[in-house]
mmCIF file of C-alpha atoms in Angstrom:
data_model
loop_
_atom_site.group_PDB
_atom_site.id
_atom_site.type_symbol
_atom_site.label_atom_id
_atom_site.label_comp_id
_atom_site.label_asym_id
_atom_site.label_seq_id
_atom_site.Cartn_x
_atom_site.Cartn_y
_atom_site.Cartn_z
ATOM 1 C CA UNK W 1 91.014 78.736 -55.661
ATOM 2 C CA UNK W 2 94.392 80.906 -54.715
ATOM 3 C CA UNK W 3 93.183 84.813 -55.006
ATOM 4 C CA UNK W 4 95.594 86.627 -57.553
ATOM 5 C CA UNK W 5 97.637 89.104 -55.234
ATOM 6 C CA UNK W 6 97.330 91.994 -58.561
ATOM 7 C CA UNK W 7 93.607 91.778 -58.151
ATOM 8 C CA UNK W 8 93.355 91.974 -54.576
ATOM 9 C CA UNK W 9 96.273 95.045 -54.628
ATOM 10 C CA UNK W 10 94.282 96.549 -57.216
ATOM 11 C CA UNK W 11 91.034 96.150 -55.463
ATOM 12 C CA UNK W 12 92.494 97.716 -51.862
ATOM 13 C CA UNK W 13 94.286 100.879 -54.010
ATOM 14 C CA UNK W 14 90.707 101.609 -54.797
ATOM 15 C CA UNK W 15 89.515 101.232 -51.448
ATOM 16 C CA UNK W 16 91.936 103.851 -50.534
ATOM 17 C CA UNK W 17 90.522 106.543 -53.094
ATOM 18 C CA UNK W 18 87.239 105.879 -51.689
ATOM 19 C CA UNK W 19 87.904 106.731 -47.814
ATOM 20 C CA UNK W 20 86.931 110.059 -45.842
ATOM 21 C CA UNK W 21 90.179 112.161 -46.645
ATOM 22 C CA UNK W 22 92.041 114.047 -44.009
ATOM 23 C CA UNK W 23 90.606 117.606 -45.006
ATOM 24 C CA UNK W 24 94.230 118.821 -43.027
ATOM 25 C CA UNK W 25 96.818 116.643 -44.858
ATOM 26 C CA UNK W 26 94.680 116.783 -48.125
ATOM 27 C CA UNK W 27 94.976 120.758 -47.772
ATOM 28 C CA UNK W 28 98.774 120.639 -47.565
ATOM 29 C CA UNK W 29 99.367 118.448 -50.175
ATOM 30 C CA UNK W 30 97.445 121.136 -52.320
ATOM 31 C CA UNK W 31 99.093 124.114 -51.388
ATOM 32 C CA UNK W 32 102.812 122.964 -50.309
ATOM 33 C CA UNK W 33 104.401 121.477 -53.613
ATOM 34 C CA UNK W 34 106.833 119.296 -51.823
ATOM 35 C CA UNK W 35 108.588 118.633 -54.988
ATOM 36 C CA UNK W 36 109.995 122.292 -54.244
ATOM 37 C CA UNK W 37 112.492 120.809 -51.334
ATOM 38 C CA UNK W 38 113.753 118.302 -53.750
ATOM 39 C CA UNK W 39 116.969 119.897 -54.806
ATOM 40 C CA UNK W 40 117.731 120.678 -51.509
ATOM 41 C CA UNK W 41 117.042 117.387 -50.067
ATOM 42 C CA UNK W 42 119.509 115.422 -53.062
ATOM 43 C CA UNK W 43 121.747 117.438 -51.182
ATOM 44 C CA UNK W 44 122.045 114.892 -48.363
ATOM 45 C CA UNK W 45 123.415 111.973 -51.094
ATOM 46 C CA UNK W 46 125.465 113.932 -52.969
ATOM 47 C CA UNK W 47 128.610 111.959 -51.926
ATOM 48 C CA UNK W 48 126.903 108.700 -51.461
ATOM 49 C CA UNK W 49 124.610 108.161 -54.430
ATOM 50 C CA UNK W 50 120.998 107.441 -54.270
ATOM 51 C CA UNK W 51 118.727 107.012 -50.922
ATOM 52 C CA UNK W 52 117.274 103.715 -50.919
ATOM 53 C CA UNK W 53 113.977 106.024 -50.174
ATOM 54 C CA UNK W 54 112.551 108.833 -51.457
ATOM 55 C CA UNK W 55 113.833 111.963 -49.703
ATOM 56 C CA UNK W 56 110.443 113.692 -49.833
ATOM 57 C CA UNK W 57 108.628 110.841 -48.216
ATOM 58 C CA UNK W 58 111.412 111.009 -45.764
ATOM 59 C CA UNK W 59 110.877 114.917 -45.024
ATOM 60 C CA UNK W 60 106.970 114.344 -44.987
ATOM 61 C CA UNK W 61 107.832 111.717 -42.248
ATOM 62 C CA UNK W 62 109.525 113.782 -40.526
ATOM 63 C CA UNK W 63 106.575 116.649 -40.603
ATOM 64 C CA UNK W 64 103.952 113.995 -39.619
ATOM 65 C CA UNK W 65 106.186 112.516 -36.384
ATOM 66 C CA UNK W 66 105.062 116.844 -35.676
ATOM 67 C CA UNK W 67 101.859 117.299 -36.466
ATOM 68 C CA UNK W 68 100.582 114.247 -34.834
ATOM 69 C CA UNK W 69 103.933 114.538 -31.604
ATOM 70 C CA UNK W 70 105.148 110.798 -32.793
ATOM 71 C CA UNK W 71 108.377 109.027 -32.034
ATOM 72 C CA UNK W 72 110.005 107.719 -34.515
ATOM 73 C CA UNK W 73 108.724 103.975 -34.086
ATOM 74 C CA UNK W 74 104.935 105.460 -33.660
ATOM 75 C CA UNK W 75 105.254 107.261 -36.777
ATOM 76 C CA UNK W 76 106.108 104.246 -38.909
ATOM 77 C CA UNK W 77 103.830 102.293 -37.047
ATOM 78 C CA UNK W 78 100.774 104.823 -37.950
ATOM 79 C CA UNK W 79 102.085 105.252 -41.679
ATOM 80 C CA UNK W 80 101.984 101.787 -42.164
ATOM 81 C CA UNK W 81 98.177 101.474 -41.019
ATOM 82 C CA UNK W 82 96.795 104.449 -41.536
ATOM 83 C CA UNK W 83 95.637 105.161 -45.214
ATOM 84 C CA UNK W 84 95.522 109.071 -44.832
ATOM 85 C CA UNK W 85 99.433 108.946 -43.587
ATOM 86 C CA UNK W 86 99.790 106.883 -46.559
ATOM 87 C CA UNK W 87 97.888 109.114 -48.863
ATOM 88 C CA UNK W 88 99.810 111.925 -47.733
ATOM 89 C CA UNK W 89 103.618 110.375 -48.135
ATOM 90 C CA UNK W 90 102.317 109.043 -51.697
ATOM 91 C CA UNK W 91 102.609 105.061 -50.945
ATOM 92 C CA UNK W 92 100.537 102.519 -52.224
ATOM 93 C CA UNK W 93 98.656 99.392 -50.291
ATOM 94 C CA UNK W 94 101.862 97.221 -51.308
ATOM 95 C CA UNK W 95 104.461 99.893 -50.271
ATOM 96 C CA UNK W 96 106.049 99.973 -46.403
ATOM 97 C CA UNK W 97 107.210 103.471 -45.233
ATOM 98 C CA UNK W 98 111.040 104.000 -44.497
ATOM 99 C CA UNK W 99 111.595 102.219 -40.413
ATOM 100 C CA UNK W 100 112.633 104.645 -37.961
ATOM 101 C CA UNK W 101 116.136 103.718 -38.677
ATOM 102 C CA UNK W 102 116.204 105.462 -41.611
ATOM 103 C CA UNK W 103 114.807 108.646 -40.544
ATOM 104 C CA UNK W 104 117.573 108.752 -37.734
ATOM 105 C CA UNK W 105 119.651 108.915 -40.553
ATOM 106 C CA UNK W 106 117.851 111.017 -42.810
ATOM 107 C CA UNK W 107 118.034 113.589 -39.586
ATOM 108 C CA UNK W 108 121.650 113.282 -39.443
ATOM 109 C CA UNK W 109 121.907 113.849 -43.013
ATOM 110 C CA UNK W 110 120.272 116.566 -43.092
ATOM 111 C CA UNK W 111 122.377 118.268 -40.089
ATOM 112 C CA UNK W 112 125.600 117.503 -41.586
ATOM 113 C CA UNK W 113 124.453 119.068 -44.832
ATOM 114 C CA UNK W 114 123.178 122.138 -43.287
ATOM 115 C CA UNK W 115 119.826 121.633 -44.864
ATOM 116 C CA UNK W 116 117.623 122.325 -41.402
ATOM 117 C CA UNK W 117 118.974 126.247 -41.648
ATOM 118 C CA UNK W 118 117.648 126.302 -45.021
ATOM 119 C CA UNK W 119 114.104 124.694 -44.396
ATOM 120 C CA UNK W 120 112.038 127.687 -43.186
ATOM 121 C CA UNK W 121 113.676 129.971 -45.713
ATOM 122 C CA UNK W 122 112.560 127.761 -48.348
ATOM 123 C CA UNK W 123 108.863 127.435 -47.318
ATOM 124 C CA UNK W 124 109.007 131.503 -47.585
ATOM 125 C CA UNK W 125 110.391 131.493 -51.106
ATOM 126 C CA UNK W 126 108.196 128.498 -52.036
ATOM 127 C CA UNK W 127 104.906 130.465 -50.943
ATOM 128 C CA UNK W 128 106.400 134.110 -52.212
ATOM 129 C CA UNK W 129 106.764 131.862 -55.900
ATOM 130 C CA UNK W 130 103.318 130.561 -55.520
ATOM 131 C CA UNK W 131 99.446 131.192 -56.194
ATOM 132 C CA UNK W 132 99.053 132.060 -53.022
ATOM 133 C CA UNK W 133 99.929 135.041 -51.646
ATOM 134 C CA UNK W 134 100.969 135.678 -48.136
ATOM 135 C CA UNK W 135 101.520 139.556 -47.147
ATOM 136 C CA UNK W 136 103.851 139.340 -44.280
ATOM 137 C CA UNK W 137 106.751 141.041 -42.736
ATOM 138 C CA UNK W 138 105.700 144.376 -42.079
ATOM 139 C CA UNK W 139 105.065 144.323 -38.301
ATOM 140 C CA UNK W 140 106.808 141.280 -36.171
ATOM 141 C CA UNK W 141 106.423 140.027 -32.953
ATOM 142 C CA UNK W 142 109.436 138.942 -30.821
ATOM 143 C CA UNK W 143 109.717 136.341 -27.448
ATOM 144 C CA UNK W 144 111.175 134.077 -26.277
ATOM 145 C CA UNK W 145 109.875 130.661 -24.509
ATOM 146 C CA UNK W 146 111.677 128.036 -22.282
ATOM 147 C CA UNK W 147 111.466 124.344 -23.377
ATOM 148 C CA UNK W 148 112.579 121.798 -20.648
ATOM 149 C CA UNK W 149 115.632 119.720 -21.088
ATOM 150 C CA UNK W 150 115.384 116.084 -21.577
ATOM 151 C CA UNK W 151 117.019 115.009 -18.725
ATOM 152 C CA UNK W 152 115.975 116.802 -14.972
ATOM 153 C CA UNK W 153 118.744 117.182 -12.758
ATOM 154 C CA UNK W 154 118.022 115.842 -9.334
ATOM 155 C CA UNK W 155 116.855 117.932 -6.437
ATOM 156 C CA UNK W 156 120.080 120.187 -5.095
ATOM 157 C CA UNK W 157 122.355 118.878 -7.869
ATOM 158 C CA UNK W 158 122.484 120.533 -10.636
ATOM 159 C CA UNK W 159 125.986 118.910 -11.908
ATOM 160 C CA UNK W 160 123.329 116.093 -12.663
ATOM 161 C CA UNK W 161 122.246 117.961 -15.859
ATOM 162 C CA UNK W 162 125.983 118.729 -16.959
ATOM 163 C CA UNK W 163 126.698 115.245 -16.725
ATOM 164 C CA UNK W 164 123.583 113.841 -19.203
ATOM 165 C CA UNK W 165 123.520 116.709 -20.947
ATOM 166 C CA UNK W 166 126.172 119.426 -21.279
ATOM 167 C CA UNK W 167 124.059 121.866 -23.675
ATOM 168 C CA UNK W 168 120.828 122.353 -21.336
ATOM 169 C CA UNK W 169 121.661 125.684 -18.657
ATOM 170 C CA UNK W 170 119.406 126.394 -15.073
ATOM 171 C CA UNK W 171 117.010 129.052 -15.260
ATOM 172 C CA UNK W 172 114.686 130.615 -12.188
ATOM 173 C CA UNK W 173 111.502 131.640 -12.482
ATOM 174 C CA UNK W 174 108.934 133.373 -9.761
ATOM 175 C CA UNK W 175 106.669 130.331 -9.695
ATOM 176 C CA UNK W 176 108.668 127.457 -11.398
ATOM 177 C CA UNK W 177 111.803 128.220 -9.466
ATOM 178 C CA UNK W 178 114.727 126.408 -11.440
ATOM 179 C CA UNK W 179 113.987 125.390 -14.853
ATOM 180 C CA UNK W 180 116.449 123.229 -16.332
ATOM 181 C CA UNK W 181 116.987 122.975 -20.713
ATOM 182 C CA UNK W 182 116.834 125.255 -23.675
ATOM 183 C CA UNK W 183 115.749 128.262 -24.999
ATOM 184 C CA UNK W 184 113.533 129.419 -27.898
ATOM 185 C CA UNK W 185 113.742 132.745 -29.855
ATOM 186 C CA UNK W 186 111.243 133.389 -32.165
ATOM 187 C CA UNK W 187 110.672 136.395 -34.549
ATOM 188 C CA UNK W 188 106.241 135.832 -35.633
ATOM 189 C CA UNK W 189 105.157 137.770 -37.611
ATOM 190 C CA UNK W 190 101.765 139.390 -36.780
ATOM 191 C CA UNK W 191 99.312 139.330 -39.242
ATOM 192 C CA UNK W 192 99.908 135.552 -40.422
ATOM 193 C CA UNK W 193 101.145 134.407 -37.264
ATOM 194 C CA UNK W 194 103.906 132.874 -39.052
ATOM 195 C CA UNK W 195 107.433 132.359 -37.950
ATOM 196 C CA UNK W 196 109.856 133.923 -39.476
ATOM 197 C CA UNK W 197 113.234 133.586 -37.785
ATOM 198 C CA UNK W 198 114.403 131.140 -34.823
ATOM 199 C CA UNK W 199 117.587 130.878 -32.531
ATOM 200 C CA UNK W 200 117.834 128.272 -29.657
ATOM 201 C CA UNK W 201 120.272 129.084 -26.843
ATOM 202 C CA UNK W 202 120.776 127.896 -23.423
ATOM 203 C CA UNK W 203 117.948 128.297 -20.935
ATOM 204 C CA UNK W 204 119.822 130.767 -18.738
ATOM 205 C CA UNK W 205 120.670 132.915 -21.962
ATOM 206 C CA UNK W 206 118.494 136.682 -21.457
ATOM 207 C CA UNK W 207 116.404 137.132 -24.534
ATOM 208 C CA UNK W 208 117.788 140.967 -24.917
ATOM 209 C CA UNK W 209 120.612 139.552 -26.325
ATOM 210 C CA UNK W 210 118.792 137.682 -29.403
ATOM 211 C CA UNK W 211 116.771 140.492 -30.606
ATOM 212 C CA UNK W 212 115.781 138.951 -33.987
ATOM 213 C CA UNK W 213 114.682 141.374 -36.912
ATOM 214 C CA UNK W 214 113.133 139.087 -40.272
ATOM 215 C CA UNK W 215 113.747 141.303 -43.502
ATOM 216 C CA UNK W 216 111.187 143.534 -44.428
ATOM 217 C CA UNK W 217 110.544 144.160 -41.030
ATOM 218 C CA UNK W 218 108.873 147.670 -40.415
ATOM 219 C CA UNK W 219 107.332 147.560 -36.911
ATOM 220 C CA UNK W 220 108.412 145.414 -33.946
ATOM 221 C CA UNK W 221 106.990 144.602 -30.540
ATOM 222 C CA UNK W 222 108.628 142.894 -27.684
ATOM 223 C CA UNK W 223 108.023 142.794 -23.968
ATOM 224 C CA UNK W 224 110.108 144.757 -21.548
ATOM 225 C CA UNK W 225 112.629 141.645 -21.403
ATOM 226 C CA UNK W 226 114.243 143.534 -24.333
ATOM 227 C CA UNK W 227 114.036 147.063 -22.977
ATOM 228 C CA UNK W 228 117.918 148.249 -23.663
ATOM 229 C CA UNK W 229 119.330 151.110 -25.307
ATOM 230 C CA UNK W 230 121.080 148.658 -27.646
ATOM 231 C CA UNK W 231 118.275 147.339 -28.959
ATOM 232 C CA UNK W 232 116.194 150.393 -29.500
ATOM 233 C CA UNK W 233 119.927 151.449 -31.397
ATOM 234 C CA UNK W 234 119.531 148.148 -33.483
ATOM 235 C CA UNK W 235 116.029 149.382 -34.712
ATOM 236 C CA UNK W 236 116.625 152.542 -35.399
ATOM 237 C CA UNK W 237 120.030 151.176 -37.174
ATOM 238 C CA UNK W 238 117.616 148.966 -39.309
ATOM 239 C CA UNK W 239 115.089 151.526 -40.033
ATOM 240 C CA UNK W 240 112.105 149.525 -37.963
ATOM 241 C CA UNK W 241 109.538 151.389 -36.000
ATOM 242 C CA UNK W 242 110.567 150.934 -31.817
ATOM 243 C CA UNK W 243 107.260 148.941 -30.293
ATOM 244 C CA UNK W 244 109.699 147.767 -27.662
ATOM 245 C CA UNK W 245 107.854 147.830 -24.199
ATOM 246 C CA UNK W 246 109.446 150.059 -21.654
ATOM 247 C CA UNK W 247 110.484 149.119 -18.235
ATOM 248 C CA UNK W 248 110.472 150.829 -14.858
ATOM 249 C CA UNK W 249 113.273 150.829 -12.743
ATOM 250 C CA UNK W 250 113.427 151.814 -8.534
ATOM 251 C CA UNK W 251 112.949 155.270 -8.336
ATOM 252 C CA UNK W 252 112.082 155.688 -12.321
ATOM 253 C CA UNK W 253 108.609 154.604 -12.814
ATOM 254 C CA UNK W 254 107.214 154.897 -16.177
ATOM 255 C CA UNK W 255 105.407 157.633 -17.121
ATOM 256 C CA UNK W 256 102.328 157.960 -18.542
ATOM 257 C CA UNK W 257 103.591 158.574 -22.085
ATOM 258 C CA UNK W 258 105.362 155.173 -21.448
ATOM 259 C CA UNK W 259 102.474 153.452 -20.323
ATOM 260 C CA UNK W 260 100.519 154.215 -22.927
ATOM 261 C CA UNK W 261 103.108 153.192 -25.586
ATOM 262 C CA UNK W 262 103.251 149.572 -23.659
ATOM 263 C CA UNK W 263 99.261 148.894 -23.415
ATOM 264 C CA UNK W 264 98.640 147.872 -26.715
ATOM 265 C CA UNK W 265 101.809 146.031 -27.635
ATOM 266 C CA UNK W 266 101.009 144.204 -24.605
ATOM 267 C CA UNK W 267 97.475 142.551 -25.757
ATOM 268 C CA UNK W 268 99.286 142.284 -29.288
ATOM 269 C CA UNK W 269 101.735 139.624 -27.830
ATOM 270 C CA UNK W 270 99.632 137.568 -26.589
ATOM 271 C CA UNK W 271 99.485 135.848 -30.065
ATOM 272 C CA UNK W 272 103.174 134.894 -29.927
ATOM 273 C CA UNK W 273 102.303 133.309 -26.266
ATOM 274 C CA UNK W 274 99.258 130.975 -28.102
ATOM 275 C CA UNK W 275 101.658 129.957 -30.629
ATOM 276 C CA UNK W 276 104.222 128.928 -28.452
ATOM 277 C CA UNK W 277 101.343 127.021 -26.401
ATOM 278 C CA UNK W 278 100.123 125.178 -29.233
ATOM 279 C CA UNK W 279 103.541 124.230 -30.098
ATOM 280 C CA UNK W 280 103.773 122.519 -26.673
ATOM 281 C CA UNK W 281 100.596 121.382 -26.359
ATOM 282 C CA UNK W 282 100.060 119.319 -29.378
ATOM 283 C CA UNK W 283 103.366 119.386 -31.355
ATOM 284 C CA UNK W 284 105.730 118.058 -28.309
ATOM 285 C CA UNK W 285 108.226 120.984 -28.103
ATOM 286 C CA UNK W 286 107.191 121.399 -23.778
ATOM 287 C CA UNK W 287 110.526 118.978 -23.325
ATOM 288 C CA UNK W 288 112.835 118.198 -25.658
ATOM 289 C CA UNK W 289 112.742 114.579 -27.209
ATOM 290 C CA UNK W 290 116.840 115.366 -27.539
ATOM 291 C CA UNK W 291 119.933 115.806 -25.347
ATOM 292 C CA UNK W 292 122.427 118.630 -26.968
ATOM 293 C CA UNK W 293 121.909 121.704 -28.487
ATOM 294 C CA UNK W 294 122.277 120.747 -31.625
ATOM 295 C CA UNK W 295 119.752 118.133 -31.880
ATOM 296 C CA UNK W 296 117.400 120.039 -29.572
ATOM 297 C CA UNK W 297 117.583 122.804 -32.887
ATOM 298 C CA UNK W 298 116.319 120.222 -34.698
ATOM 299 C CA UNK W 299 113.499 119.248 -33.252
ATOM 300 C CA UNK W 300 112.613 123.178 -33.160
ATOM 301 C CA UNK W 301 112.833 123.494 -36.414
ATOM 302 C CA UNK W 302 111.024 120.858 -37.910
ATOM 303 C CA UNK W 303 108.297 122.062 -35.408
ATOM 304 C CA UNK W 304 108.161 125.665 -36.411
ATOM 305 C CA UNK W 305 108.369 124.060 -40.101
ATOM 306 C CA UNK W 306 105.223 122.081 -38.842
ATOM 307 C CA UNK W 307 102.984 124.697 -37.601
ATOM 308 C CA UNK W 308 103.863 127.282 -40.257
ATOM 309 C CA UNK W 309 102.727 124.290 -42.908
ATOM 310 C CA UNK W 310 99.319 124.628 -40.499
ATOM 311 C CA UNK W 311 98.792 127.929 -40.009
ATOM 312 C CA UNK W 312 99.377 128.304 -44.392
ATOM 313 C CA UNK W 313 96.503 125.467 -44.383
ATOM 314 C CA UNK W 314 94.336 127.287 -42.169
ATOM 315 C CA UNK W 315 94.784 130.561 -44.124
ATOM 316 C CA UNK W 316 94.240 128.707 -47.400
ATOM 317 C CA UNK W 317 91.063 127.072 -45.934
ATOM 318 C CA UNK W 318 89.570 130.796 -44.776
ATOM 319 C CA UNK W 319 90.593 132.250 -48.576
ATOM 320 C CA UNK W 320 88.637 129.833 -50.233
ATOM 321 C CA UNK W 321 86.081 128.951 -47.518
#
């Protein structure tokens, strides 16, 4: 007797309801209404008419590739078998997730359309319109954080890495000694440990110069990397309390004052350090998956996108816990 393929569809949807759920993607799904990016998203077809998918599913794809460091093929691969990937993008048994061809092009789209500037911002309006309530802003946290380039340039040749890819710059460091790829600015701010603002440069670009103030900033540390009278100008300028550390020079040590004003802005960095480590550790941003600036942006953005979604679950979870 042939089984009827409606029962049998029926019979695995309910199987699906009936699994241990993923207490981290079932979180998110409560408190991120993803429904929110949709206008933004219809952006991308504006001139081209409808996606053949949904642009949602194709935006939670792209957070899950994150969350989980996936490549593109891995990602469909796991959304495909997985039921709490599946759960979480909103598919049924019978449904197959968008191939990694289409979220190639769903990246692009989104670049061309100048949507990946506008992601962060929107999570912050999304929350600030929501139930829940996120008091941030008032003191920030700024540093900066190297992220390799795709392609190493080979020992004493440096033109190597201009010729695969142009955008990535040579840094030193004391124990690394040359460092070849990208750059990562980041403005966190301190008592959500969310981030706020972003800027990728060129490796061999000094952080002093990308001194980035979020608005409603009132207080903001940085290490002695962005010790400059221009800087402490640019806060005063903005109205935001100097927690800027100082920095001795050959035959100027600090003084005492000065030492004490660095001591505790020094332990209070450390949680910008732990947040770039766990972005490298377990959401892939150590090396870039990309070769060019531009695309190397990307991938830092829909990272910091990533671990802000986290850190909001995480909060949620202690509210409520």
């Amino acid at each position: 007797m042939k089984a009827n393929p409606k029962i049998q569809n029926s019979l695995l949807n309910s199987f699906m309801k009936e699994v241990p759920e993923n207490v981290f993607l079932t979180n998110i799904s409560k408190i991120i209404a993803f429904e929110k990016f949709r206008p933004m998203l219809d952006e991308c077809y504006e001139s081209i008419g409808r996606c053949a998918y949904d642009p949602v599913v194709l935006l939670k794809m792209l957070l899950l590739q994150r969350w989980y460091n996936l490549s593109d093929r891995a990602v469909v691969a796991e959304a495909a078998d997985r039921i709490s990937f599946r759960l979480f993008l909103g598919l049924d048994i019978t449904q197959q997730p968008p191939d990694d061809t289409t979220l190639v092009r769903f990246r692009n789209r989104l670049d061309e359309n100048g949507i990946y500037d506008k992601l962060i911002s929107k999570l912050e309006k999304h929350l600030a319109d929501s139930a829940l309530k996120i008091s941030e802003g008032r003191i920030t946290i700024v540093d900066a954080t190297l992220i390799e380039a795709h392609t190493r340039p080979k020992s004493g040749d440096p033109s190597y890495l201009e010729q695969h890819d142009p955008g990535a710059e040579i840094t030193y460091r004391k124990k690394k000694g040359p460092v070849c790829g990208y750059k990562l600015h980041a403005a966190m701010d301190a008592e959500t440990r969310i981030i706020r603002k972003i800027e990728v440069t060129g490796a061999a670009e000094h952080e002093a110069k990308h001194l980035l103030i979020p608005p409603g900033t009132e207080e903001l540390m940085a290490d002695k990397g962005y010790h400059s009278a221009e800087n402490r100008r640019k806060l005063k300028e903005h109205g935001v309390r100097d927690r800027i550390m100082y920095r001795g020079a050959r035959n100027h040590p600090l003084t005492e004052r000065q030492k004490a004003h660095n001591r505790p802005i020094s332990r209070a960095r450390s949680a910008i350090e732990s947040k770039f480590g766990e972005m490298k550790r377990w959401n892939g941003l150590r090396r870039a998956i990309y070769r060019g600036i531009n695309r190397v942006r990307r991938q830092v953005i829909l990272t910091v996108l990533a671990v802000n979604i986290k850190r909001l679950s995480a909060i949620s979870a202690q509210s409520t816990g």
